[in-house]
Short mmCIF file of C-alpha atoms and ligand atoms in Angstrom, two decimals:
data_model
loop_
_atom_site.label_atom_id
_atom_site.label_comp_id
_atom_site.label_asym_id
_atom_site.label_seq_id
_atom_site.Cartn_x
_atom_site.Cartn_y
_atom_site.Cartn_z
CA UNK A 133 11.82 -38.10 -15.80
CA UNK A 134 9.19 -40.57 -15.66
CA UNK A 135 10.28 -43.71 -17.17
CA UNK A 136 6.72 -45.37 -17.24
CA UNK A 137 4.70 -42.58 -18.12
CA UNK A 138 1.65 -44.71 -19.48
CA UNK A 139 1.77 -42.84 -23.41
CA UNK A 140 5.46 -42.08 -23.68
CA UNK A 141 7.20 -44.81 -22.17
CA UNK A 142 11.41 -43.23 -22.29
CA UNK A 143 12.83 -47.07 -20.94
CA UNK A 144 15.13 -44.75 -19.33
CA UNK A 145 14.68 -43.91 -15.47
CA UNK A 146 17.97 -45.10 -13.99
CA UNK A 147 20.85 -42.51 -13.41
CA UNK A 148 24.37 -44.26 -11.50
CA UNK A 149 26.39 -41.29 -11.39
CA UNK A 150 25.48 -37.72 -10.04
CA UNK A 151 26.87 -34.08 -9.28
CA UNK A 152 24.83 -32.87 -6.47
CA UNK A 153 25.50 -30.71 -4.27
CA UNK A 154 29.04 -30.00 -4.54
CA UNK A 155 29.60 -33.73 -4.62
CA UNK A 156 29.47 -36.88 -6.47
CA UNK A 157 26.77 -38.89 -5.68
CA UNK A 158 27.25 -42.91 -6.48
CA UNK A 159 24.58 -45.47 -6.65
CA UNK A 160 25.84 -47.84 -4.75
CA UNK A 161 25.97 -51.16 -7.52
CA UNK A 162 27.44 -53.46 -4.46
CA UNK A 163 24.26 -53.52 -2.80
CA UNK A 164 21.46 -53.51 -5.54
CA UNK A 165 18.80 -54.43 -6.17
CA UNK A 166 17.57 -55.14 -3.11
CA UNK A 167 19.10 -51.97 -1.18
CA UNK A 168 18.95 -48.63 -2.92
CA UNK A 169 21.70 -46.28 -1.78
CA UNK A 170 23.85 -43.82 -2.20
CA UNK A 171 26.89 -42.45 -1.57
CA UNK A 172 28.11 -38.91 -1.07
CA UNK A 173 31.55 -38.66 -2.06
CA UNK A 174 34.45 -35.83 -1.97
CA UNK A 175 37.66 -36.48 -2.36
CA UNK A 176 39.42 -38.40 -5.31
CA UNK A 177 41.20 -40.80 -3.10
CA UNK A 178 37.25 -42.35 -2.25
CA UNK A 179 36.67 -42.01 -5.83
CA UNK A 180 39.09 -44.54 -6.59
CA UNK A 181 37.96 -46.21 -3.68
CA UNK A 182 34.53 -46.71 -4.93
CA UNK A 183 35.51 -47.44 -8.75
CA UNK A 184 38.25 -50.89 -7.02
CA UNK A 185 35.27 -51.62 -4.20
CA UNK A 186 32.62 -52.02 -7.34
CA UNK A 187 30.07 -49.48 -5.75
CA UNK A 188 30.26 -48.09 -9.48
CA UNK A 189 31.40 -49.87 -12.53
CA UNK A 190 30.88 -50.03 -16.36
CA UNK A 191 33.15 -48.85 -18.94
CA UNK A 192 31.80 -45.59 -19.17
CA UNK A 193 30.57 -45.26 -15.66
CA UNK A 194 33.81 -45.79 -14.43
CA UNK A 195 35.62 -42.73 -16.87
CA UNK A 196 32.73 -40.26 -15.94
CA UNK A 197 33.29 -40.93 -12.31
CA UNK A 198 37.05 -40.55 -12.84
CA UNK A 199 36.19 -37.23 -14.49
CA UNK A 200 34.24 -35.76 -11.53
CA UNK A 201 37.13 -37.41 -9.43
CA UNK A 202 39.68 -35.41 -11.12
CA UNK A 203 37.46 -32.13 -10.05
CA UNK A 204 37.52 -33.59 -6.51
CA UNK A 205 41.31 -33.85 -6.97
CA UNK A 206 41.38 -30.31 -8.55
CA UNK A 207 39.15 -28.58 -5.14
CA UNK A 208 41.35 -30.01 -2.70
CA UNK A 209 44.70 -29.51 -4.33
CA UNK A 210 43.49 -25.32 -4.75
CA UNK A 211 42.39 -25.91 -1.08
CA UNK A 212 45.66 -27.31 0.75
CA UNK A 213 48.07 -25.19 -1.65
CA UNK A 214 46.78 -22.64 -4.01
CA UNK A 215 49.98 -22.16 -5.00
CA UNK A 216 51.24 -25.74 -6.47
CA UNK A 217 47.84 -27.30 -6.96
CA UNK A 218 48.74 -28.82 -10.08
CA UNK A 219 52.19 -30.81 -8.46
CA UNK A 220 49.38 -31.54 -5.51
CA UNK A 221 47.05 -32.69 -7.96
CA UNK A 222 49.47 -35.47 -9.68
CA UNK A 223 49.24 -38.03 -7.00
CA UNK A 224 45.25 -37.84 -7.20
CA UNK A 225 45.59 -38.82 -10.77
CA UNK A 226 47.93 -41.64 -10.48
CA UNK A 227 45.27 -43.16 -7.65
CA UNK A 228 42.26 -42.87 -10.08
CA UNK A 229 44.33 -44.38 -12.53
CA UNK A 230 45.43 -47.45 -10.12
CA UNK A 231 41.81 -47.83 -9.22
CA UNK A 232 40.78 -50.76 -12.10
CA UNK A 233 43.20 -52.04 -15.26
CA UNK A 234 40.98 -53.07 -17.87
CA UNK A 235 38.34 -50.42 -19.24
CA UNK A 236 40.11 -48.09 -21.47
CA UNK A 237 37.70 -45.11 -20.48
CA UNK A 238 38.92 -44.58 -16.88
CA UNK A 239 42.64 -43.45 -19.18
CA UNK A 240 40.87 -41.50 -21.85
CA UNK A 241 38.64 -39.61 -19.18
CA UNK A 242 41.85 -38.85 -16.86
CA UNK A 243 44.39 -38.07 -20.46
CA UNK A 244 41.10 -35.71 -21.39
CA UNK A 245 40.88 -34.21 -17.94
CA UNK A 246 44.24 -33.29 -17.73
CA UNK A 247 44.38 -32.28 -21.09
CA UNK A 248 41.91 -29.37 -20.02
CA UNK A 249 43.80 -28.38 -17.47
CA UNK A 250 46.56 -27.94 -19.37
CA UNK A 251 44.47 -25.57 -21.88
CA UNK A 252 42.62 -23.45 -18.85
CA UNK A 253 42.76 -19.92 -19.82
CA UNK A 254 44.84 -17.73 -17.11
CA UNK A 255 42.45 -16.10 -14.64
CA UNK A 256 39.93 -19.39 -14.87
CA UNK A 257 38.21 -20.84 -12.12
CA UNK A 258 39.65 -24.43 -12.30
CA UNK A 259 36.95 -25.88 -10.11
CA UNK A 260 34.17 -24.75 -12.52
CA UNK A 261 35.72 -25.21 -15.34
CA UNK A 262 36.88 -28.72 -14.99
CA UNK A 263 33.55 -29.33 -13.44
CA UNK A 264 31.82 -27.98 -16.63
CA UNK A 265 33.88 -30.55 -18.67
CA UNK A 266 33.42 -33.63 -16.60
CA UNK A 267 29.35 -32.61 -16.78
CA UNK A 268 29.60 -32.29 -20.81
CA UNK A 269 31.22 -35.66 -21.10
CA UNK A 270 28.34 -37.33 -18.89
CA UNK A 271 25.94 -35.75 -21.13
CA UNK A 272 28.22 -36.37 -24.47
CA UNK A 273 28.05 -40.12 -22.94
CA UNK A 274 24.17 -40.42 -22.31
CA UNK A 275 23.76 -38.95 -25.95
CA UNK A 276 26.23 -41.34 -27.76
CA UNK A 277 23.92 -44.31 -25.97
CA UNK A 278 21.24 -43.01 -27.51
CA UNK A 279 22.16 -42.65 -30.94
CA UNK A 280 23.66 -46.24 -30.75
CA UNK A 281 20.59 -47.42 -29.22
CA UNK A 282 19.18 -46.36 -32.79
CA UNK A 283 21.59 -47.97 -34.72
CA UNK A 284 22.08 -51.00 -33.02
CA UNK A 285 18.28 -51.44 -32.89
CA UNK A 286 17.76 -51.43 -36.84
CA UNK A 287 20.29 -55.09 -36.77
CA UNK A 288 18.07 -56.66 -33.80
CA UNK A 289 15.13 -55.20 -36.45
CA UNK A 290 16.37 -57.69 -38.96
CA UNK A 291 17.06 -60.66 -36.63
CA UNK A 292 13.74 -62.01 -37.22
CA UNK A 293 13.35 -63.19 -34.01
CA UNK A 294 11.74 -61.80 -30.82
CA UNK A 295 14.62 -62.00 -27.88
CA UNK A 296 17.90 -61.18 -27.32
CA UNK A 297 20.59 -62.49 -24.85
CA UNK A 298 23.18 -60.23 -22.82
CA UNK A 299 25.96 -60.80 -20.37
CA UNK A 300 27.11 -58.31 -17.43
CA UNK A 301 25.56 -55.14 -17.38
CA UNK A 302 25.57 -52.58 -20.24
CA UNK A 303 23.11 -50.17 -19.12
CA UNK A 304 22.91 -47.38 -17.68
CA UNK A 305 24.14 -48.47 -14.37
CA UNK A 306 27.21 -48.94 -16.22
CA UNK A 307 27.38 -45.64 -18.35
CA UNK A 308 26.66 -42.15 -17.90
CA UNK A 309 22.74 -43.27 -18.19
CA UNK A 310 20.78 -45.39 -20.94
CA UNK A 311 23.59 -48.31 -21.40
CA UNK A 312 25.54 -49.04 -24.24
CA UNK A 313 24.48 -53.07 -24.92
CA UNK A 314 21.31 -52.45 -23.10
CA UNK A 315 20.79 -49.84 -24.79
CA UNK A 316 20.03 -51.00 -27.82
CA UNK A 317 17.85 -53.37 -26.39
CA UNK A 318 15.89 -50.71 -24.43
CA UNK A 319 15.93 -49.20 -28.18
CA UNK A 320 14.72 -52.11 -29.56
CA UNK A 321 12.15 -52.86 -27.15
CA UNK A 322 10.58 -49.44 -27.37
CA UNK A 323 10.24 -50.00 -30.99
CA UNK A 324 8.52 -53.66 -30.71
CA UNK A 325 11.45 -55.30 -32.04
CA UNK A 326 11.80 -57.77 -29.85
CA UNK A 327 9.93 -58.75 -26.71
CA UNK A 328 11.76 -60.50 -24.57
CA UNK A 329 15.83 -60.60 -22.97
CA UNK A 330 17.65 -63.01 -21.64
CA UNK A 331 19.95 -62.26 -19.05
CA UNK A 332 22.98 -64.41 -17.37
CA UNK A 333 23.11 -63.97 -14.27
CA UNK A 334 27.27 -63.29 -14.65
CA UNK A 335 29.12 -64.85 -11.61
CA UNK A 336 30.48 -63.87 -9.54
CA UNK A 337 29.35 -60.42 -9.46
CA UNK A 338 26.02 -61.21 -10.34
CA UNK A 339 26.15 -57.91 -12.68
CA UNK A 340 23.13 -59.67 -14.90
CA UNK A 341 20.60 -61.04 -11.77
CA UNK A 342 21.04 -58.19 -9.99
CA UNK A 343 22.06 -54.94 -12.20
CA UNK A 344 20.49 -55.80 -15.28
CA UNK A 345 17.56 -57.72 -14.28
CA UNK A 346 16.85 -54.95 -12.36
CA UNK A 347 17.27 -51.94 -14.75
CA UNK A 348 15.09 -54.06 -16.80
CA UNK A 349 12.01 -54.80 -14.11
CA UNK A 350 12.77 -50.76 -13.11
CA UNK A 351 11.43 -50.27 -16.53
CA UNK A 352 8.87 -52.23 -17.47
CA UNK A 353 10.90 -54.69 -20.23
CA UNK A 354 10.48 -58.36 -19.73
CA UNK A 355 13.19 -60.15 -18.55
CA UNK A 356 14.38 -64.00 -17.90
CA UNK A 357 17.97 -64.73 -15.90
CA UNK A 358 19.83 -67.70 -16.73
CA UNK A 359 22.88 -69.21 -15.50
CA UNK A 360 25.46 -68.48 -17.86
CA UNK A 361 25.42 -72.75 -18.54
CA UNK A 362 21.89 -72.67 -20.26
CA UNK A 363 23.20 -70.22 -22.82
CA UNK A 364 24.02 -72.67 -25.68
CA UNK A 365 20.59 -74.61 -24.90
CA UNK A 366 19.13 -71.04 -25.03
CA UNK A 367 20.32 -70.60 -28.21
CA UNK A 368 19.25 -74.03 -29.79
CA UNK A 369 16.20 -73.17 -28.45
CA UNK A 370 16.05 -70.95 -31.84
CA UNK A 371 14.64 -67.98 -29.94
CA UNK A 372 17.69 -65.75 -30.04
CA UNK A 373 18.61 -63.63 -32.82
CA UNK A 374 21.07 -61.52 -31.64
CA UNK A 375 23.90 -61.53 -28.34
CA UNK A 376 24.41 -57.84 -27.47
CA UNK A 377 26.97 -56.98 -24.96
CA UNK A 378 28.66 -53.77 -23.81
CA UNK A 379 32.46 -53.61 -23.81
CA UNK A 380 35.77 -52.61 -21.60
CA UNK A 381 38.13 -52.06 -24.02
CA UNK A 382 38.38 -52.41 -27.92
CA UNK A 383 41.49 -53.13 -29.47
CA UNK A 384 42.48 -51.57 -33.11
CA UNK A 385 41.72 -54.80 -34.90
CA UNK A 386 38.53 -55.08 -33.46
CA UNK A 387 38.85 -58.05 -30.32
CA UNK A 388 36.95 -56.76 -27.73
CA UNK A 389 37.53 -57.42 -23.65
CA UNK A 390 34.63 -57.85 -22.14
CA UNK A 391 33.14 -59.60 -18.68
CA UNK A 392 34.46 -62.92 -18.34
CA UNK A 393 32.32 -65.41 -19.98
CA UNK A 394 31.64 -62.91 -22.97
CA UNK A 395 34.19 -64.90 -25.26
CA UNK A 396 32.21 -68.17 -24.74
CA UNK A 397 29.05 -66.91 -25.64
CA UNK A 398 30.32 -65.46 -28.75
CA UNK A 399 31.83 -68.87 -29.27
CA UNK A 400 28.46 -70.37 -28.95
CA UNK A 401 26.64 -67.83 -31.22
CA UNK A 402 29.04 -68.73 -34.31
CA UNK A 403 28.15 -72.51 -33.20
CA UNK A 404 24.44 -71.70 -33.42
CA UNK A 405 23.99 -69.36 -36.44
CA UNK A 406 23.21 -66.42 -34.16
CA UNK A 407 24.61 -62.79 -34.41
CA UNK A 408 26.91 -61.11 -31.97
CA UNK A 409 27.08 -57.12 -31.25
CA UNK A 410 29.29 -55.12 -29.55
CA UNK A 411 28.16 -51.58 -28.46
CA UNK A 412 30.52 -49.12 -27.28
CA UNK A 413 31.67 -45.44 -27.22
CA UNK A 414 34.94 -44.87 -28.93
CA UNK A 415 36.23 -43.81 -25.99
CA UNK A 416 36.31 -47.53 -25.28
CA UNK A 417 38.88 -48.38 -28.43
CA UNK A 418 41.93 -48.39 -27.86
CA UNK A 419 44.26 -47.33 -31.02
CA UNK A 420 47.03 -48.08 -29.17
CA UNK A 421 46.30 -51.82 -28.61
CA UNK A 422 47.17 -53.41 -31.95
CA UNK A 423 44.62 -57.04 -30.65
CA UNK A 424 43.36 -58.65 -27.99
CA UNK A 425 46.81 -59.65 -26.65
CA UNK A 426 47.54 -55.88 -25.52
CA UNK A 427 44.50 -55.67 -23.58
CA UNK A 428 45.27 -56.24 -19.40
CA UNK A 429 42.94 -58.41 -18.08
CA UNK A 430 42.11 -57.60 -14.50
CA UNK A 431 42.28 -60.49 -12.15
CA UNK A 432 40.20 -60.28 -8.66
CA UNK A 433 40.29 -61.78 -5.47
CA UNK A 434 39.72 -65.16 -5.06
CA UNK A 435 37.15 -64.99 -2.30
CA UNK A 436 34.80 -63.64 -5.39
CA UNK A 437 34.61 -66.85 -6.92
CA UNK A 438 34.79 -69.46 -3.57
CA UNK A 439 32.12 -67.39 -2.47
CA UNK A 440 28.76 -65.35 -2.25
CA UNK A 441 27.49 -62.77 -0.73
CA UNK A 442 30.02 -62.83 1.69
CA UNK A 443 29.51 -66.47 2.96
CA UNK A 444 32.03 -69.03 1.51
CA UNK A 445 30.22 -71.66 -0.43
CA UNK A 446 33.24 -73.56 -1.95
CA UNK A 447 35.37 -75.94 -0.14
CA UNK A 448 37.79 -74.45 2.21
CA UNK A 449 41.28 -74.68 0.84
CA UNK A 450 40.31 -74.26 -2.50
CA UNK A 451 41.66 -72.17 -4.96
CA UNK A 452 40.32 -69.90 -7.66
CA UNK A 453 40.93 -68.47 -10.86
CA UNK A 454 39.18 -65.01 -11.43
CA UNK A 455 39.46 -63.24 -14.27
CA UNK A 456 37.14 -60.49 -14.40
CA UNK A 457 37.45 -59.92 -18.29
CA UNK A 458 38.07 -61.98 -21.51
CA UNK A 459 38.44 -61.49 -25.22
CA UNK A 460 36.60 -62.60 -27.77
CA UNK A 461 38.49 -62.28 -31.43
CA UNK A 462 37.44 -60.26 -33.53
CA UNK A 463 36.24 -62.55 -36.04
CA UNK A 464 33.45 -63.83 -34.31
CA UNK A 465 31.87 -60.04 -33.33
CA UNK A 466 29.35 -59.50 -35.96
CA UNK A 467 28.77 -56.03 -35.60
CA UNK A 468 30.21 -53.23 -33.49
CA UNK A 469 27.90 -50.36 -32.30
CA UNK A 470 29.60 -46.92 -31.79
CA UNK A 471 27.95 -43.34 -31.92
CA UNK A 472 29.85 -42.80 -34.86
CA UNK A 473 28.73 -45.61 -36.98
CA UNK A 474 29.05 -49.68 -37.02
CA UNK A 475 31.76 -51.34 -38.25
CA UNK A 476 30.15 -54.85 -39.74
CA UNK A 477 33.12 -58.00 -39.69
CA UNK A 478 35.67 -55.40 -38.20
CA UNK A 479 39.00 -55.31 -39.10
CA UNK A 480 42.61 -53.22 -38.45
CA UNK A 481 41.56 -51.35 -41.67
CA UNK A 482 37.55 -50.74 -41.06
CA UNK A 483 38.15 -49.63 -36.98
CA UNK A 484 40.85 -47.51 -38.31
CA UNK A 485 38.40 -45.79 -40.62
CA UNK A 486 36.06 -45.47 -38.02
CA UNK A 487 38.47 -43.61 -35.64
CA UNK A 488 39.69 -41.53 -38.68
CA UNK A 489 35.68 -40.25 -39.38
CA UNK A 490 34.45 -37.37 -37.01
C1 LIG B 688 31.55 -54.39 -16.68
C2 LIG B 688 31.36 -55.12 -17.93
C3 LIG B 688 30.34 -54.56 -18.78
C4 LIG B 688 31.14 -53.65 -19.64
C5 LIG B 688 30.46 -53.29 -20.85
O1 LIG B 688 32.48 -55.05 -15.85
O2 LIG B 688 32.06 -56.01 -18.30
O3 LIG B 688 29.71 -55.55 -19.51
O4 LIG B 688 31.59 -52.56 -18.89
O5 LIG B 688 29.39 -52.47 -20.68
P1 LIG B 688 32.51 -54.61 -14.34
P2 LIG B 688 29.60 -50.94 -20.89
O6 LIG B 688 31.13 -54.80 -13.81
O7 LIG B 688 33.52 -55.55 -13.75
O8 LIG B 688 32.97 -53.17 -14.32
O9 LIG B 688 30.22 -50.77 -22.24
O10 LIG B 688 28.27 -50.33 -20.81
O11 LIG B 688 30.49 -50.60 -19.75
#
């Protein structure tokens, strides 16, 4: 893959999650941009390890690694006792599925996962197989980017205006490869429909300034951080058409959880006149979570917020708040971008017809 080869530029050079060499391979996200490493992992107890620590995250990244984690699980269950693997193999689960509350994929991937193993045919190798499966959802995951990098692109097409603002990181950092919000704007950008994005910089992980910004640099797309407080100047600036985020969970009326600070942009967009998108996999909706108020929000340590990089920076005896997600209501989401179609002003009845379309 060359991402800037000079007469096909593909805007898409950055893979987070690998199977190499009889292991998963992790770009380590707790260290970039300014580090690039990686880490070689296998068992599923550092799996879950590195989905709490952050060294991978993203919706989607976080199911796929789950889904190589559960072949981890699978090779050292057959190893210690080939006999009761699959009793062995329980308590690997239920640690991948302890690792992080909030994005709905890290459930689906581990239900789907298991789900397999239920179905292997007798006289299977379980390794391969499972490994086979957790492979054809990465792929299945880097495709569905793509196609909603098309449609998603055709709305940022009509915006009539040459830059778009996201929050967090969508891209392909946090997905099987490609991104889900960023995405579309790699999508968009490779079609000259707009020029320019504006990133937050997303305290306190700093997901935008230094995951996003530098997907973006990596290839070749112009980029400007912001603190998330110049967002509503931003958009009075007039030079927004469109917010496009990424998304953790999606509840069956359409309120999505997102990073914290999400739900005030969106706020700010309605103020403004701009548009809001959502893009996300339907492996990120959630059927079973009737709204928003279903949805767990993950809280994180405190020392996130009171400090950086390690080094405190707020007072000492200070407290913090830090919720890592929020929800923005449905009604002020625009658009939402799946690979099986959008769903424009969603509702209970239009995500349920969605869901119901293969
Ligand atoms: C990630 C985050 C991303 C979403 C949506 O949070 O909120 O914006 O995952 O993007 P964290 P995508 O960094 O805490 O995991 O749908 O591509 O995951």
């Amino acid at each position: 893959m060359n991402p800037l080869d000079a007469k096909q530029p593909s805007y898409d050079s950055v893979r987070a999650v690998q199977w190499l060499d009889a292991k998963l391979r992790l770009l380590d996200q707790r260290v970039l941009p300014h580090t690039v490493s990686y880490l070689d992992i296998d068992s599923a107890s550092d799996t879950a390890a590195a989905i709490r620590d952050m060294v991978v995250r993203g919706a989607p990244a976080i199911g796929i690694t789950a889904a190589y984690g559960v072949v981890l699980a699978v090779r050292q269950a057959l190893t210690h006792d080939p006999q009761n693997w699959q009793t062995r193999l329980q308590a690997d689960i239920e640690t991948l599925a302890a690792s992080r509350p909030t994005a709905v994929n890290l459930f689906w991937a581990l239900k789907h996962m298991q789900s397999c193993i239920a179905q292997l045919p007798a006289g299977t190798d379980p390794v391969n197989a499972l490994l086979a499966e957790a492979q054809r959802l990465h792929q299945e995951d880097i495709a569905a980017n793509q196609r909603m990098g098309e449609l998603g692109a055709a709305f940022l097409q009509q915006g009539g205006k040459d830059c778009a603002l996201t929050h967090c990181n969508s891209g392909a950092l946090a997905t099987g490869g490609y991104g889900t919000g960023l995405g579309v704007i790699r999508s968009a950008y490779a079609k000259g429909y707009i020029r320019h994005v504006f990133a937050d910089e997303t305290r306190p992980w700093l997901q935008g300034s230094r995951l996003t910004a530098w997907e973006l640099v990596e290839e070749g797309i112009p980029v400007s951080v912001i603190c998330e407080g110049a967002a509503a100047s931003l958009m009075r600036e007039g030079r927004i058409g469109w917010v496009v985020v990424g998304a953790d969970r999606i509840a069956a009326n359409g309120d999505t959880a997102n990073k914290v600070g999400t739900y005030g942009l969106a706020i700010m967009a309605r103020h403004h006149g701009l548009r809001f998108m959502v893009v996300a996999p339907t492996a990120t909706i959630d059927m079973q979570a009737a709204d928003g108020r279903a949805i767990p929000i993950e809280q994180r340590d405190a020392s996130e917020v009171l400090g950086l990089g390690g080094k405190t920076i707020a007072a000492n005896g200070a407290q913090a708040w830090n919720p890592s997600f929020d929800v923005t209501p449905a009604e002020l989401i625009d658009v939402i971008v799946t690979e099986r179609g959008v769903v424009e002003k969603p509702t209970t009845a239009a995500m349920a017809q969605l869901m119901a379309g293969q």
